Coordinates of C-alpha atoms in Angstrom, one line a residue:
M28 CA -141.9 22.7 -49.7
T29 CA -142.5 19.1 -48.8
P30 CA -144.9 17.9 -46.1
A31 CA -142.0 16.5 -44.2
R32 CA -140.6 20.0 -43.8
T33 CA -143.9 21.8 -43.4
L34 CA -145.4 19.7 -40.7
P35 CA -142.7 20.4 -38.0
R36 CA -142.9 24.1 -38.7
L37 CA -146.7 24.1 -38.4
A38 CA -146.4 22.2 -35.1
L39 CA -143.8 24.7 -33.9
A40 CA -146.2 27.6 -34.9
A41 CA -149.0 25.9 -33.0
S42 CA -147.0 25.1 -29.9
G43 CA -147.5 28.6 -28.3
W44 CA -151.2 28.4 -28.7
V45 CA -151.2 24.9 -27.1
A46 CA -149.2 26.5 -24.2
L47 CA -151.8 29.3 -24.0
L48 CA -154.6 26.7 -23.9
A49 CA -152.7 25.0 -21.0
T50 CA -152.8 28.3 -19.0
T51 CA -156.5 27.7 -18.5
L52 CA -155.8 24.7 -16.4
P53 CA -155.7 25.2 -12.6
D54 CA -152.6 26.9 -11.1
A55 CA -149.7 24.6 -10.4
A56 CA -151.3 21.7 -12.4
P57 CA -148.5 19.5 -13.6
L58 CA -149.7 19.5 -17.2
R59 CA -149.9 23.3 -17.2
V60 CA -146.4 23.7 -15.7
A61 CA -144.8 21.1 -18.1
T62 CA -146.4 22.5 -21.2
V63 CA -145.7 26.2 -20.5
T64 CA -142.2 25.5 -19.4
A65 CA -141.4 23.3 -22.4
F66 CA -142.8 26.0 -24.7
L67 CA -140.9 28.9 -23.0
L68 CA -137.5 27.0 -23.0
V69 CA -137.6 25.5 -26.5
C70 CA -140.1 26.9 -29.0
P71 CA -139.4 30.7 -29.4
G72 CA -135.7 30.1 -29.6
L73 CA -136.1 27.2 -32.1
A74 CA -138.4 29.3 -34.2
A75 CA -135.8 32.1 -34.2
V76 CA -133.0 29.7 -35.1
L77 CA -135.0 28.3 -38.0
A78 CA -135.8 31.8 -39.2
L79 CA -132.3 33.1 -39.1
R80 CA -130.3 30.1 -40.4
P81 CA -130.3 29.0 -44.0
A82 CA -131.9 25.7 -44.9
A83 CA -129.8 22.6 -44.0
P84 CA -128.0 20.9 -46.8
A85 CA -129.5 17.7 -48.3
H86 CA -126.7 15.5 -46.8
G87 CA -127.6 16.4 -43.2
M88 CA -125.9 18.3 -40.4
P89 CA -122.8 17.4 -38.5
R90 CA -123.2 16.4 -34.9
Y91 CA -121.7 19.6 -33.5
A92 CA -124.2 21.6 -35.5
V93 CA -127.2 19.9 -33.9
L94 CA -125.7 20.6 -30.4
E95 CA -125.0 24.2 -31.5
A96 CA -128.5 24.7 -32.7
A97 CA -130.0 23.2 -29.5
L98 CA -127.9 25.4 -27.3
L99 CA -128.6 28.5 -29.4
S100 CA -132.4 27.7 -29.3
L101 CA -132.3 27.5 -25.5
V102 CA -130.4 30.8 -25.1
L103 CA -132.5 32.6 -27.7
G104 CA -135.7 31.3 -26.1
L105 CA -134.7 32.6 -22.7
A106 CA -133.6 35.9 -24.1
L107 CA -136.9 36.4 -26.0
A108 CA -138.9 35.4 -22.9
T109 CA -136.9 37.9 -20.8
L110 CA -137.3 40.7 -23.3
V111 CA -141.1 40.1 -23.6
A112 CA -141.4 40.0 -19.7
V113 CA -139.4 43.2 -19.3
G114 CA -141.4 45.0 -22.0
L115 CA -144.7 44.0 -20.4
F116 CA -143.4 45.0 -16.9
L117 CA -142.3 48.4 -18.2
G118 CA -145.6 48.9 -19.9
G119 CA -147.5 48.0 -16.7
A120 CA -149.3 45.2 -18.5
F121 CA -147.5 42.0 -17.3
T122 CA -149.4 38.8 -16.7
A123 CA -148.3 35.3 -17.4
T124 CA -151.0 34.9 -20.0
R125 CA -150.1 38.1 -21.9
G126 CA -146.5 37.0 -21.9
V127 CA -147.4 33.6 -23.4
V128 CA -149.7 35.3 -26.0
V129 CA -146.9 37.6 -27.2
L130 CA -144.4 34.7 -27.3
A131 CA -146.9 32.5 -29.1
A132 CA -147.5 35.1 -31.7
L133 CA -143.8 35.7 -32.2
T134 CA -143.1 32.0 -32.4
S135 CA -145.8 31.6 -35.0
V136 CA -144.5 34.4 -37.2
L137 CA -140.9 33.2 -37.0
A138 CA -141.8 29.5 -37.6
L139 CA -143.9 30.4 -40.7
L140 CA -141.4 32.7 -42.3
P141 CA -139.9 31.3 -45.5
R142 CA -136.5 29.7 -45.1
R143 CA -133.4 31.2 -46.7
H144 CA -131.9 28.8 -49.2
H145 CA -128.4 30.3 -49.5
A146 CA -125.6 28.3 -48.0
R147 CA -123.4 30.1 -45.5
E148 CA -119.8 30.7 -46.4
R149 CA -117.8 28.5 -44.1
D150 CA -114.2 29.6 -44.9
G151 CA -114.8 33.3 -44.6
G152 CA -111.3 34.0 -46.0
V153 CA -110.6 36.8 -48.4
Q154 CA -109.6 35.6 -51.9
P155 CA -106.6 37.2 -53.4
D156 CA -107.1 39.3 -56.6
E157 CA -105.8 37.6 -59.7
G158 CA -104.3 40.9 -60.9
G159 CA -101.8 41.0 -58.1
G160 CA -100.4 44.2 -56.6
G161 CA -102.8 44.4 -53.7
G162 CA -103.9 47.9 -54.5
R163 CA -100.7 49.7 -53.6
G164 CA -100.1 51.3 -57.0
G165 CA -97.7 48.6 -58.4
P166 CA -97.5 45.0 -59.5

């Protein structure tokens, strides 16, 4: 893996720990609010998208794929934050700091997982059998 691909993933893995560090700032400090909000909205979802999708082709991604990945990252990030918060509430252990710790750990694990290198089938169609007949007992 090249440093150009490794560095963004390492930064994504470290983003949760930076947000956790920001929680030590005074309540309602603008830097704390901005850092934690940006982390919660973007980073867990982006790490999940990167972990679940195959590596991008060498020629780049079409424009719609970038928008699709951005929207999917936002929605997955909100879903993961909600699941973590509900789990901590049901366990009677919810605090904002604990939520950020769990999401930071999850983001780090997802960001550092090795990427899949298999291209996804785009057409998804069933190819006809060369033998003909379609399996109905005749040609």
